[in-house]
XYZ file of C-alpha atoms in Angstrom:
778
model
C -32.662 -27.249 22.435
C -32.729 -27.826 26.223
C -33.483 -31.100 27.759
C -36.569 -29.542 29.355
C -38.022 -28.695 26.024
C -37.835 -32.242 24.797
C -40.291 -33.706 27.307
C -43.932 -34.487 26.612
C -46.657 -31.858 27.488
C -47.856 -31.786 31.032
C -50.999 -33.649 31.991
C -53.023 -30.509 32.008
C -52.100 -29.796 28.224
C -53.472 -31.397 25.114
C -51.288 -34.379 24.164
C -51.242 -33.199 20.587
C -51.376 -29.386 20.442
C -50.460 -28.477 24.055
C -53.544 -26.360 24.612
C -54.840 -26.269 28.141
C -57.370 -29.073 29.074
C -59.393 -29.948 32.105
C -58.273 -33.317 33.774
C -58.912 -36.183 33.138
C -59.260 -35.081 29.480
C -56.204 -35.613 27.183
C -57.113 -33.678 24.207
C -58.739 -30.339 23.705
C -60.839 -31.538 20.766
C -61.686 -34.485 18.630
C -59.538 -33.290 15.899
C -56.422 -33.276 18.215
C -57.450 -36.912 19.546
C -57.574 -38.029 15.859
C -54.288 -36.255 14.896
C -52.541 -37.828 17.922
C -53.821 -41.305 16.934
C -52.642 -40.843 13.274
C -49.106 -39.680 14.366
C -48.905 -42.663 16.787
C -50.243 -45.018 14.211
C -47.571 -43.934 11.643
C -44.890 -44.624 14.234
C -43.964 -40.726 14.244
C -44.627 -40.086 17.955
C -41.031 -39.004 18.224
C -42.423 -35.661 17.094
C -43.696 -34.964 20.598
C -40.122 -35.398 21.991
C -38.562 -33.210 19.177
C -40.694 -30.100 19.130
C -39.346 -27.014 20.895
C -42.817 -25.548 21.605
C -46.467 -26.539 22.098
C -48.552 -23.547 21.547
C -51.649 -24.807 20.027
C -50.603 -24.113 16.344
C -51.122 -27.880 15.433
C -54.826 -27.916 16.362
C -56.672 -29.299 13.299
C -59.062 -26.861 11.699
C -62.636 -27.548 10.962
C -62.511 -25.968 7.374
C -61.914 -28.385 4.538
C -58.572 -28.467 2.723
C -58.066 -26.063 -0.197
C -58.304 -28.006 -3.565
C -54.674 -28.586 -4.781
C -54.875 -31.011 -7.691
C -54.971 -28.158 -10.306
C -51.831 -26.579 -8.898
C -49.790 -29.852 -9.623
C -47.293 -29.570 -12.542
C -46.515 -32.613 -14.691
C -42.898 -33.455 -14.874
C -43.199 -36.460 -17.137
C -45.484 -39.393 -17.806
C -47.240 -40.000 -14.527
C -44.782 -37.840 -12.544
C -46.135 -34.750 -10.674
C -44.753 -31.956 -8.645
C -46.500 -29.690 -6.366
C -45.228 -26.632 -4.349
C -47.370 -25.755 -1.274
C -47.251 -23.134 1.420
C -47.939 -24.780 4.805
C -49.222 -22.750 7.782
C -48.415 -24.141 11.201
C -44.706 -25.001 10.650
C -43.211 -23.541 13.905
C -40.013 -25.593 14.547
C -37.795 -28.257 12.964
C -39.964 -30.988 14.523
C -42.906 -29.867 12.460
C -40.812 -30.116 9.369
C -39.751 -33.533 10.461
C -43.285 -34.679 11.031
C -44.523 -33.286 7.625
C -41.737 -34.815 5.724
C -41.937 -38.232 7.411
C -45.708 -38.555 7.267
C -45.876 -37.771 3.473
C -42.788 -39.935 2.746
C -44.778 -42.918 4.092
C -47.485 -42.372 1.460
C -47.497 -44.813 -1.446
C -45.944 -43.455 -4.767
C -44.367 -40.402 -2.943
C -40.861 -39.926 -4.415
C -39.819 -36.903 -2.252
C -41.302 -34.447 0.257
C -39.138 -31.518 1.325
C -40.281 -28.708 3.664
C -38.427 -25.525 4.412
C -39.076 -23.750 7.791
C -37.988 -20.231 6.546
C -40.359 -19.892 3.751
C -42.914 -22.608 4.860
C -42.614 -24.089 1.441
C -43.354 -27.771 0.900
C -42.246 -29.455 -2.431
C -43.887 -32.774 -3.288
C -42.934 -35.147 -6.085
C -44.998 -38.379 -6.611
C -45.869 -40.930 -9.221
C -49.401 -41.803 -10.113
C -52.575 -39.618 -10.488
C -52.871 -35.966 -10.181
C -55.702 -36.264 -7.829
C -53.380 -37.699 -5.212
C -52.711 -34.063 -4.288
C -55.896 -33.904 -2.552
C -55.109 -36.867 -0.314
C -51.891 -35.258 0.619
C -53.736 -32.084 1.569
C -56.174 -34.029 3.677
C -53.290 -35.742 5.527
C -51.732 -32.484 6.354
C -55.141 -31.133 7.614
C -55.538 -34.126 9.924
C -52.123 -33.429 11.435
C -53.014 -29.842 12.087
C -51.463 -28.169 9.051
C -53.095 -26.187 6.365
C -51.675 -25.957 2.821
C -52.347 -23.584 -0.022
C -50.539 -23.419 -3.488
C -47.255 -21.634 -3.014
C -46.274 -18.430 -4.678
C -43.956 -15.575 -3.861
C -47.011 -13.380 -3.481
C -48.509 -15.887 -0.928
C -45.269 -15.652 1.018
C -45.265 -11.866 1.110
C -48.849 -11.810 2.175
C -48.107 -14.073 5.100
C -45.103 -11.926 6.107
C -47.097 -8.659 5.619
C -49.869 -9.891 8.069
C -47.217 -10.528 10.826
C -45.752 -7.044 10.069
C -49.110 -5.382 10.280
C -49.811 -7.102 13.634
C -46.527 -5.813 14.993
C -46.960 -2.346 13.543
C -50.560 -2.235 15.021
C -49.274 -3.291 18.534
C -46.463 -0.615 18.262
C -48.927 2.080 17.218
C -51.281 1.254 20.214
C -48.221 1.288 22.633
C -46.968 4.591 21.398
C -50.316 6.183 21.516
C -51.006 4.987 24.985
C -47.631 5.846 26.285
C -47.876 9.493 25.147
C -51.250 10.017 26.660
C -50.351 8.295 29.905
C -47.350 10.320 30.087
C -49.345 13.558 29.972
C -51.435 12.512 32.941
C -48.433 11.284 34.950
C -46.488 14.410 34.452
C -49.247 16.264 36.191
C -48.874 13.953 39.173
C -45.188 14.253 39.369
C -45.089 18.072 39.471
C -48.324 18.520 41.429
C -47.037 18.399 44.969
C -50.071 20.529 46.163
C -52.477 18.480 44.269
C -55.527 17.395 46.284
C -56.277 13.775 47.029
C -59.453 13.843 44.849
C -57.589 15.330 41.857
C -54.751 12.802 42.280
C -57.293 9.952 42.312
C -58.808 11.204 39.131
C -55.371 11.326 37.431
C -54.539 7.900 38.566
C -57.769 6.494 37.160
C -57.388 8.381 33.997
C -53.956 6.844 33.539
C -55.515 3.390 34.366
C -58.226 3.972 31.810
C -55.542 4.524 29.120
C -52.767 2.277 30.366
C -54.494 -0.979 31.149
C -56.107 -1.532 27.641
C -52.771 -0.414 26.079
C -50.799 -3.007 28.199
C -53.340 -5.679 27.376
C -53.361 -5.226 23.627
C -49.864 -3.929 22.866
C -48.210 -6.609 24.971
C -49.881 -9.534 23.148
C -46.767 -10.441 21.055
C -44.724 -10.836 24.257
C -47.483 -12.637 26.198
C -48.076 -15.166 23.483
C -44.256 -15.786 23.372
C -44.050 -16.190 27.102
C -47.053 -18.482 27.270
C -45.657 -20.766 24.513
C -42.409 -20.989 26.346
C -43.991 -21.875 29.707
C -46.154 -24.469 28.097
C -43.044 -26.015 26.845
C -41.454 -25.797 30.330
C -38.914 -23.338 29.152
C -38.206 -19.658 29.957
C -37.266 -16.799 27.642
C -36.727 -13.007 27.817
C -40.440 -12.542 27.074
C -41.373 -14.276 30.218
C -39.457 -11.842 32.343
C -40.688 -8.899 30.278
C -44.310 -9.982 30.518
C -44.047 -10.509 34.223
C -42.371 -7.204 34.766
C -45.023 -5.270 32.725
C -47.965 -7.067 34.226
C -46.583 -6.782 37.708
C -46.038 -3.013 37.153
C -49.613 -2.779 35.781
C -51.033 -4.648 38.902
C -49.024 -2.648 41.413
C -50.172 0.598 39.681
C -53.804 -0.533 39.768
C -53.355 -1.228 43.485
C -51.848 2.205 44.104
C -54.751 3.809 42.100
C -57.273 1.933 44.203
C -55.858 3.113 47.401
C -55.030 6.563 45.951
C -51.188 6.250 46.508
C -48.856 9.098 45.607
C -47.611 7.574 42.296
C -48.567 4.894 39.671
C -46.325 3.401 36.908
C -48.701 2.996 33.976
C -46.407 5.397 31.993
C -43.308 3.127 32.649
C -45.087 -0.086 31.494
C -46.618 1.483 28.235
C -43.191 3.205 27.384
C -41.407 -0.051 27.844
C -43.726 -1.900 25.623
C -43.392 0.803 22.922
C -39.580 0.596 22.910
C -39.478 -3.216 22.895
C -42.052 -3.476 20.111
C -40.011 -1.074 17.973
C -37.029 -3.351 18.417
C -39.078 -6.384 17.720
C -40.365 -4.802 14.460
C -36.843 -4.007 13.265
C -35.804 -7.587 14.053
C -38.727 -9.019 12.110
C -37.946 -6.794 9.151
C -34.343 -7.887 9.015
C -35.390 -11.710 9.453
C -37.677 -11.466 6.352
C -34.711 -10.748 4.123
C -33.789 -14.423 3.859
C -37.421 -15.405 2.855
C -37.503 -12.627 0.295
C -34.283 -13.727 -1.324
C -35.639 -17.109 -1.871
C -38.923 -15.565 -3.183
C -36.922 -13.521 -5.661
C -35.230 -16.604 -6.975
C -38.594 -18.313 -7.318
C -40.033 -15.198 -8.973
C -37.215 -15.273 -11.551
C -38.744 -18.668 -12.669
C -42.343 -17.531 -12.248
C -42.521 -15.669 -15.543
C -43.268 -16.996 -18.928
C -41.004 -18.336 -21.558
C -41.667 -18.931 -25.280
C -41.859 -22.704 -25.851
C -41.573 -23.930 -29.459
C -43.965 -26.791 -30.390
C -43.216 -29.505 -32.969
C -43.925 -27.159 -35.857
C -41.533 -24.425 -34.617
C -44.323 -22.156 -33.417
C -43.710 -20.087 -30.264
C -46.217 -20.104 -27.356
C -45.994 -18.213 -24.068
C -46.172 -20.733 -21.183
C -45.290 -20.525 -17.504
C -41.581 -21.298 -16.791
C -42.744 -24.066 -14.329
C -44.638 -25.938 -17.040
C -41.596 -26.335 -19.264
C -39.942 -29.825 -19.039
C -36.474 -31.152 -19.669
C -35.973 -31.650 -23.430
C -38.481 -28.730 -24.471
C -37.156 -26.002 -26.972
C -37.536 -22.473 -26.114
C -36.942 -19.126 -28.008
C -34.980 -16.416 -26.096
C -35.150 -12.889 -27.558
C -32.283 -10.411 -27.624
C -31.733 -8.830 -24.192
C -33.836 -11.420 -22.413
C -32.736 -13.284 -19.297
C -32.778 -16.973 -19.411
C -35.040 -18.526 -16.701
C -34.125 -22.168 -17.057
C -30.931 -24.188 -17.578
C -30.522 -25.018 -21.242
C -28.170 -25.831 -24.153
C -27.831 -23.559 -27.031
C -29.037 -24.919 -30.495
C -29.174 -23.476 -33.929
C -26.565 -20.739 -34.190
C -23.729 -19.560 -31.958
C -24.834 -16.672 -29.648
C -23.358 -14.038 -27.305
C -24.332 -14.244 -23.657
C -23.642 -12.142 -20.534
C -22.672 -14.708 -17.853
C -21.710 -12.163 -15.165
C -24.631 -13.242 -12.883
C -23.867 -16.861 -13.169
C -20.258 -17.332 -13.489
C -18.787 -13.966 -12.580
C -17.032 -13.465 -16.126
C -16.590 -9.669 -16.563
C -17.380 -9.674 -20.293
C -19.964 -11.426 -22.388
C -18.436 -14.306 -24.461
C -19.569 -16.320 -27.397
C -21.430 -19.502 -26.761
C -21.048 -22.390 -29.167
C -23.943 -24.635 -30.303
C -24.379 -27.504 -27.778
C -22.778 -25.501 -24.949
C -24.709 -25.438 -21.631
C -26.040 -22.312 -20.015
C -27.289 -21.686 -16.542
C -30.444 -19.798 -15.704
C -29.621 -16.085 -15.237
C -27.591 -15.660 -18.312
C -28.594 -12.670 -20.586
C -28.826 -13.036 -24.395
C -26.585 -10.244 -25.824
C -26.944 -11.260 -29.450
C -29.918 -12.050 -31.697
C -32.855 -14.474 -31.069
C -31.578 -17.816 -29.734
C -33.101 -21.265 -29.759
C -32.248 -23.471 -26.674
C -33.093 -26.958 -25.477
C -34.048 -26.980 -21.695
C -31.866 -29.449 -19.605
C -33.767 -29.258 -16.375
C -37.239 -28.207 -15.252
C -37.583 -25.225 -12.935
C -37.762 -27.345 -9.636
C -34.528 -29.207 -10.508
C -32.514 -26.596 -12.039
C -29.689 -24.280 -10.683
C -31.941 -21.550 -9.458
C -34.032 -24.020 -7.546
C -30.789 -25.478 -5.984
C -29.717 -22.132 -4.998
C -33.078 -21.466 -3.380
C -32.800 -24.569 -1.412
C -29.340 -23.690 -0.258
C -30.651 -20.251 0.877
C -33.364 -21.971 2.840
C -30.979 -24.252 4.532
C -28.520 -21.399 5.289
C -31.267 -19.366 6.946
C -32.138 -22.186 9.149
C -28.487 -22.594 10.217
C -28.199 -18.913 10.856
C -31.566 -19.011 12.724
C -29.833 -21.305 15.314
C -27.134 -18.718 15.991
C -27.379 -18.030 19.768
C -27.211 -14.232 20.240
C -25.390 -12.663 23.085
C -28.579 -11.531 24.792
C -30.061 -14.987 24.524
C -27.086 -16.545 26.203
C -27.371 -14.051 29.172
C -31.157 -14.578 29.322
C -30.842 -18.346 29.875
C -29.322 -17.591 33.380
C -30.938 -14.219 33.970
C -34.512 -14.962 33.512
C -34.892 -17.958 35.928
C -32.914 -16.026 38.480
C -35.298 -13.072 38.450
C -38.255 -15.299 38.800
C -36.732 -17.207 41.807
C -35.665 -13.915 43.547
C -39.168 -12.216 43.191
C -40.948 -15.412 44.461
C -38.516 -15.907 47.323
C -38.929 -12.206 48.410
C -42.707 -12.639 48.444
C -42.655 -15.898 50.370
C -39.935 -14.641 52.853
C -41.886 -11.444 53.795
C -45.203 -13.419 53.888
C -44.312 -16.674 55.633
C -41.068 -15.884 57.451
C -41.622 -12.152 58.468
C -45.352 -12.664 59.119
C -46.575 -9.746 56.785
C -49.870 -10.036 55.090
C -49.824 -11.025 51.476
C -50.639 -7.581 50.384
C -47.769 -5.989 52.165
C -45.509 -8.943 51.170
C -46.376 -8.198 47.572
C -44.826 -4.625 47.667
C -41.159 -5.681 48.107
C -41.828 -8.618 45.770
C -43.100 -6.324 42.958
C -40.282 -3.762 43.781
C -37.727 -6.680 43.297
C -39.368 -7.679 40.061
C -39.584 -4.036 38.878
C -35.849 -3.396 39.768
C -34.853 -6.719 38.079
C -37.152 -6.219 35.047
C -34.783 -6.891 32.234
C -35.231 -3.533 30.552
C -31.480 -2.748 30.670
C -30.600 -6.387 29.627
C -33.455 -6.327 26.974
C -32.173 -3.146 25.387
C -28.438 -3.730 26.081
C -27.839 -5.421 22.750
C -30.613 -3.774 20.505
C -29.603 -0.354 21.663
C -26.053 -0.977 20.467
C -27.291 -2.608 17.331
C -29.698 0.214 16.479
C -26.989 2.849 16.848
C -24.421 0.831 14.902
C -26.900 -0.046 12.077
C -27.817 3.760 11.770
C -24.112 4.828 11.821
C -23.243 2.170 9.075
C -26.314 3.170 6.990
C -24.988 6.768 6.921
C -21.650 5.400 5.663
C -23.256 3.370 2.856
C -23.734 -0.028 4.492
C -27.222 -1.527 4.825
C -27.493 -4.286 7.649
C -30.098 -6.815 6.470
C -29.889 -9.599 9.142
C -30.572 -9.318 12.907
C -27.462 -11.359 13.806
C -25.224 -9.897 11.147
C -23.202 -7.747 13.516
C -22.456 -10.440 15.967
C -21.309 -12.913 13.154
C -19.424 -10.161 11.366
C -17.497 -9.460 14.633
C -16.371 -13.047 14.661
C -15.016 -13.612 11.142
C -11.416 -14.632 10.949
C -10.859 -14.725 7.035
C -12.179 -12.629 4.025
C -12.985 -14.206 0.653
C -13.435 -11.663 -2.067
C -14.957 -12.014 -5.502
C -13.119 -10.103 -8.126
C -15.606 -8.656 -10.867
C -17.865 -6.169 -9.409
C -16.252 -6.426 -5.901
C -12.598 -5.618 -6.301
C -13.075 -4.117 -9.785
C -15.822 -1.791 -11.034
C -17.156 -4.528 -13.348
C -17.117 -2.080 -16.320
C -14.233 -2.039 -18.878
C -12.314 1.247 -19.602
C -10.409 1.935 -22.814
C -6.682 2.081 -22.298
C -4.368 4.483 -23.994
C -3.104 3.268 -27.403
C -1.652 4.211 -30.874
C -4.541 5.643 -32.643
C -5.612 9.034 -34.158
C -8.721 10.842 -32.954
C -10.159 10.163 -36.530
C -9.840 6.495 -36.164
C -11.237 6.505 -32.701
C -14.261 8.401 -34.044
C -14.704 6.082 -36.980
C -14.547 2.957 -34.651
C -16.836 4.480 -32.116
C -19.473 5.280 -34.820
C -19.489 1.543 -35.587
C -19.645 0.615 -31.812
C -22.724 2.783 -31.296
C -24.905 0.145 -32.882
C -23.793 -2.660 -30.510
C -24.830 -3.604 -26.968
C -21.532 -5.177 -26.184
C -19.759 -3.840 -23.001
C -16.545 -3.346 -25.005
C -18.616 -1.451 -27.666
C -20.135 0.653 -24.937
C -16.688 1.463 -23.343
C -15.351 2.493 -26.836
C -18.245 4.743 -27.467
C -17.704 6.308 -23.916
C -14.177 7.262 -25.096
C -15.757 9.253 -28.001
C -19.451 9.935 -27.147
C -20.035 12.308 -30.176
C -19.238 9.770 -32.863
C -22.117 9.670 -35.374
C -23.973 6.442 -35.882
C -23.089 4.348 -39.020
C -26.528 3.659 -40.345
C -25.087 0.885 -42.626
C -23.679 -1.046 -39.571
C -24.514 -4.699 -39.229
C -23.886 -6.699 -35.938
C -22.740 -10.297 -36.129
C -23.413 -11.574 -32.601
C -20.373 -12.835 -30.829
C -18.065 -11.517 -33.576
C -18.353 -7.900 -34.231
C -19.700 -5.139 -36.405
C -19.362 -4.372 -40.221
C -20.180 -1.406 -42.276
C -19.018 -1.155 -45.904
C -15.295 -1.958 -45.903
C -14.869 -1.412 -42.105
C -14.838 -4.035 -39.407
C -14.902 -3.806 -35.611
C -14.713 -6.898 -33.529
C -12.435 -9.750 -32.311
C -9.045 -10.508 -33.751
C -10.292 -13.539 -35.715
C -13.223 -11.522 -37.125
C -10.914 -8.780 -38.264
C -8.327 -11.247 -39.693
C -5.580 -10.460 -37.051
C -3.402 -13.099 -35.655
C -1.873 -11.024 -32.745
C -3.531 -11.697 -29.323
C -2.933 -10.235 -25.833
C -4.137 -10.727 -22.297
C -6.259 -7.697 -22.145
C -9.729 -7.681 -23.756
C -9.288 -6.028 -27.230
C -11.491 -4.857 -30.040
C -9.740 -4.568 -33.402
C -10.809 -2.074 -36.150
C -9.920 -2.574 -39.730
C -10.726 -0.409 -42.827
C -9.686 -0.884 -46.411
C -6.269 0.500 -47.077
C -5.520 0.926 -43.385
C -3.395 -1.145 -40.898
C -5.551 -2.885 -38.119
C -5.874 -0.838 -34.958
C -6.178 -2.376 -31.495
C -8.377 -0.866 -28.748
C -7.443 -2.462 -25.555
C -9.582 -2.416 -22.341
C -9.297 -3.255 -18.614
C -11.604 -3.782 -15.840
C -10.129 -1.260 -13.462
C -9.816 -1.684 -9.758
C -12.061 0.266 -7.478
C -10.295 3.439 -6.454
C -10.126 2.422 -2.648
C -9.458 -1.375 -3.336
C -5.741 -1.306 -2.160
C -6.684 0.845 0.853
C -9.577 -1.557 1.664
C -7.388 -4.658 1.402
C -4.739 -2.980 3.675
C -7.395 -2.114 6.286
C -8.594 -5.625 6.344
C -5.061 -6.860 6.955
C -4.744 -4.330 9.749
C -7.750 -5.887 11.427
C -5.843 -9.233 11.461
C -7.879 -10.828 8.528
C -6.235 -12.932 5.857
C -7.571 -11.931 2.502
C -8.012 -14.279 -0.634
C -9.707 -13.892 -4.047
C -12.214 -16.467 -5.276
C -13.589 -15.553 -8.797
C -15.329 -17.126 -11.704
C -13.331 -14.844 -14.114
C -10.394 -16.161 -16.219
C -7.486 -17.081 -14.185
C -5.103 -14.659 -15.988
C -7.470 -11.703 -15.125
C -7.658 -12.780 -11.445
C -3.804 -13.287 -11.188
C -3.345 -9.633 -12.513
C -5.753 -8.281 -9.928
C -4.104 -10.433 -7.191
C -0.610 -9.062 -8.067
C -1.735 -5.373 -8.110
C -3.230 -5.851 -4.656
C -0.651 -8.083 -3.110
C -2.946 -10.882 -2.430
C -1.145 -14.288 -2.535
C -4.065 -16.644 -2.292
C -6.414 -16.562 -5.175
C -8.498 -18.833 -7.400
C -9.883 -18.052 -10.979
C -12.421 -19.975 -13.076
C -14.449 -21.005 -10.047
C -17.971 -22.022 -10.936
C -20.738 -21.523 -8.342
C -20.293 -25.023 -7.000
C -16.655 -24.507 -6.588
C -17.210 -21.324 -4.599
C -19.713 -23.140 -2.436
C -17.287 -26.056 -1.860
C -14.457 -23.671 -0.979
C -16.397 -21.940 1.681
C -17.642 -25.253 3.057
C -13.987 -26.498 3.436
C -13.103 -23.401 5.246
C -15.907 -23.836 7.709
C -15.041 -27.605 8.084
C -11.608 -26.526 9.091
C -12.978 -24.497 11.926
C -12.715 -21.116 10.263
C -15.363 -18.348 10.146
C -15.154 -16.902 6.597
C -16.568 -13.704 5.466
C -17.735 -13.913 1.809
C -18.125 -10.758 -0.402
C -19.742 -11.040 -3.766
C -22.297 -9.490 -6.120
C -23.926 -12.019 -8.374
C -26.215 -15.115 -8.515
C -23.009 -17.236 -8.810
C -21.969 -15.945 -5.421
C -25.425 -16.557 -3.591
C -24.598 -20.136 -2.469
C -21.175 -19.127 -1.004
C -22.714 -15.983 0.546
C -25.414 -18.217 2.172
C -23.066 -20.612 3.493
C -20.452 -18.355 4.842
C -20.261 -17.278 8.571
C -21.093 -13.801 7.446
C -21.791 -12.406 3.995
C -21.525 -8.959 2.385
C -23.034 -7.922 -0.936
C -20.643 -5.802 -2.884
C -21.633 -2.416 -4.292
C -24.055 -2.870 -7.217
C -24.905 -6.394 -6.322
C -27.842 -8.027 -7.744
C -31.040 -8.464 -5.706
C -30.418 -12.233 -5.143
C -26.918 -11.708 -3.776
C -28.194 -8.890 -1.574
C -30.927 -11.103 -0.218
C -28.451 -13.921 0.599
C -26.056 -11.445 2.410
C -26.173 -10.043 5.873
C -24.883 -6.608 4.837
C -25.039 -4.718 1.526
C -22.520 -1.931 0.411
C -24.841 0.665 -1.048
C -22.055 3.110 -2.233
C -19.130 2.574 -4.547
C -16.540 2.614 -1.706
C -15.036 -0.738 -0.796
C -13.531 0.947 2.427
C -16.963 0.583 3.930
C -16.244 -3.179 4.269
C -13.467 -2.922 6.839
C -15.332 -0.020 8.580
C -18.230 -2.380 8.928
C -16.088 -5.109 10.472
C -14.551 -2.558 12.870
C -18.012 -1.276 13.806
C -19.206 -4.859 14.440
C -16.401 -5.599 16.701
C -16.849 -2.382 18.675
C -20.574 -3.064 18.926
C -19.930 -6.487 20.355
C -17.716 -4.928 22.962
C -20.199 -2.378 23.897
C -22.982 -4.858 24.139
C -20.864 -7.031 26.527
C -20.296 -3.940 28.508
C -23.991 -3.197 28.683
C -24.813 -6.854 29.782
C -22.104 -6.667 32.352
C -23.382 -3.390 33.820
C -27.116 -4.604 33.858
C -26.028 -7.743 35.856
C -23.779 -5.705 38.107
C -26.553 -3.147 38.684
C -28.700 -5.925 39.842
C -26.271 -7.189 42.374
C -26.714 -3.844 44.119
C -30.333 -3.016 43.556
C -31.758 -6.545 44.092
C -30.754 -6.933 47.733
C -32.041 -3.522 48.520
C -35.423 -4.276 46.985
C -35.500 -7.675 48.718
C -34.769 -6.089 52.006
C -37.666 -3.654 51.599
C -35.357 -0.712 51.303
C -36.436 0.313 47.774
C -40.214 1.228 46.936
C -41.792 0.429 43.570
C -41.341 4.045 42.796
C -37.621 3.941 43.559
C -37.372 0.524 41.847
C -38.742 2.136 38.686
C -36.512 5.165 38.927
C -33.346 2.947 39.317
C -34.507 0.673 36.427
C -35.045 3.722 34.248
C -31.561 5.147 35.215
C -29.950 1.760 34.395
C -31.599 1.793 30.934
C -30.509 5.332 30.422
C -26.787 4.436 31.238
C -27.089 1.467 28.854
C -28.446 3.739 26.028
C -25.660 6.375 26.588
C -23.061 3.697 26.314
C -24.537 2.426 23.169
C -24.309 5.872 21.646
C -20.587 5.512 21.600
C -21.050 3.222 18.564
C -21.562 6.340 16.588
C -17.867 7.061 16.536
C -16.272 6.275 13.065
C -13.332 3.879 12.460
C -9.973 5.262 13.174
C -8.947 5.196 9.595
C -12.217 6.985 8.299
C -11.463 10.476 6.986
């Protein structure tokens, strides 16, 4: 944040919300006066120095607060929790004000707000009705709160998206129609003055409303920046568009040879398309958190004191409650297994490639899937305090960190935009005051300078490269989900790979062994009645094996049918053990037969690791699978640095250590257990077949089965960064030549528009070079 943005609002702005006021008034309304007094009375007036913008968003509303007490959830005797969605959160200072104001309330235990999702979580001791007092406090400060839900978050995001889509539709419609009129003027050299005037006013009739309505997203952003005594790219874009419209209107009034309504409307359409793509990508972080919350928003079957099961919301379940989990159901809360041992698929939570038996009293994290019979569990943490909630908070924090990443275009705009404004103003004043021209005549070279320096080329320098690169990667099976993904991916200096589902396929395959087709058929017939992944793999090796109707499954152990057994070595009475996952088959009068399996490497895993090293990137494995299995994969791929048995917290800590050491790691994973590390890494990639949560936490997602897409994406990101720098350099160099000519009056507004358009064309043509595939792509 710049020093300028920290100062208090000017005297002509409301002291609380920053809206314009007429001196000597200090506030725009009684609500802002009361809110300012409240903030000062609580000793929180540092908020006005912290905030990065003052755009009127904090003006208190006249509507009463929404009743919230009924949405509060009891966490214990006299303990309450309430999740709210707060409108008006625009910057970190707003979050600070909300948290500090609520923390000062009696009985408040914690108040935590997230800027990305606008979610506020309150925990207090006392009466449930205190929720209404908290809502009233937020309303007096200028914030409005409603009960939080993923649907509520999606509705807010959808409203913003609809606004951008509407503006883009208006701009595109206006640009196409203005262009039809403008073409007639361009080619109509023998056109009479009356006909040309008619064409000009038709263009104005279509173009002016289009510019006024479609440009609102840029005008609002520019106005907010100027109110906070800052400049951004939208300031230069707004001035360029409005100046072009004003000059075109002047030319239409005097029936000049040309107008430029077509250029202004087309520019708005192109920039709005880029803004829409950017907003779509930024919504991924919020949706990832919403998906985690939605995982806990369903119902669970809670057991009462008499052992009867009742369906209740997951958020209403407290630590110590007992729940019933059906076969094949996903666990929504952290819990401990009770009753009888079970079999659970922990791939999403620990990364283990195969389900494993869980003993009575063993802890399970939310996200595990029950692969055995119905299981009774005792909840160890409420939804708001469990592992999924912790992961959601981590994703929110990571989104804020990534949101502060300064892009290449923003860095250039910091110097470029003020320079443009100074040049245009100096040109006008120079011709008017020094050269003695009238203000109308002095406005012509000033507008020409503003048009020629309009940051069209700079504004599309980076987006054009990104759009081409994103499209090329999509056709190669890589989905880019973050607006700053390519820039951060180009900066990574180390690759951290998960094993199961990333380097390997995540599905076991039967290895060759000493058995007859008849024995394989008999064992596969038993396996047909089981959902265990090893049983599924055995059946895949003999898909025509008939089902044993007398088969019985023993969860976590194996299958029995008459005198035949299929399962673990202990279940089948075998003492021999090996490092590979194994199913044993025994039948009366026959020796035990071992069916061994392996989680095979992806076909291009070796080639992908070699390509990553060719890019100068050290590679390591960080997996939650057994150390022996991880070591085997590391040996096969020639990777020296590896770690097995890593729980989600350990993965997170390892990535944090790398970042503290000054490195910029790339994390590649596919499960809930990888979400924390994916969110914290400098850049993150979701492996093929990754779960939705992992994809939401990542910057890129590999959609196909080829792992070679990973080094190709890194290579493409580096090339995109190089092309973007070339485009920015060209845009700046072009201005060094064009601006002096415009300032000297040698370039007319028409010539300025033509030069500006040609520079944009060159930038786009250079961006198309990002289509070229990587050198190792076949």
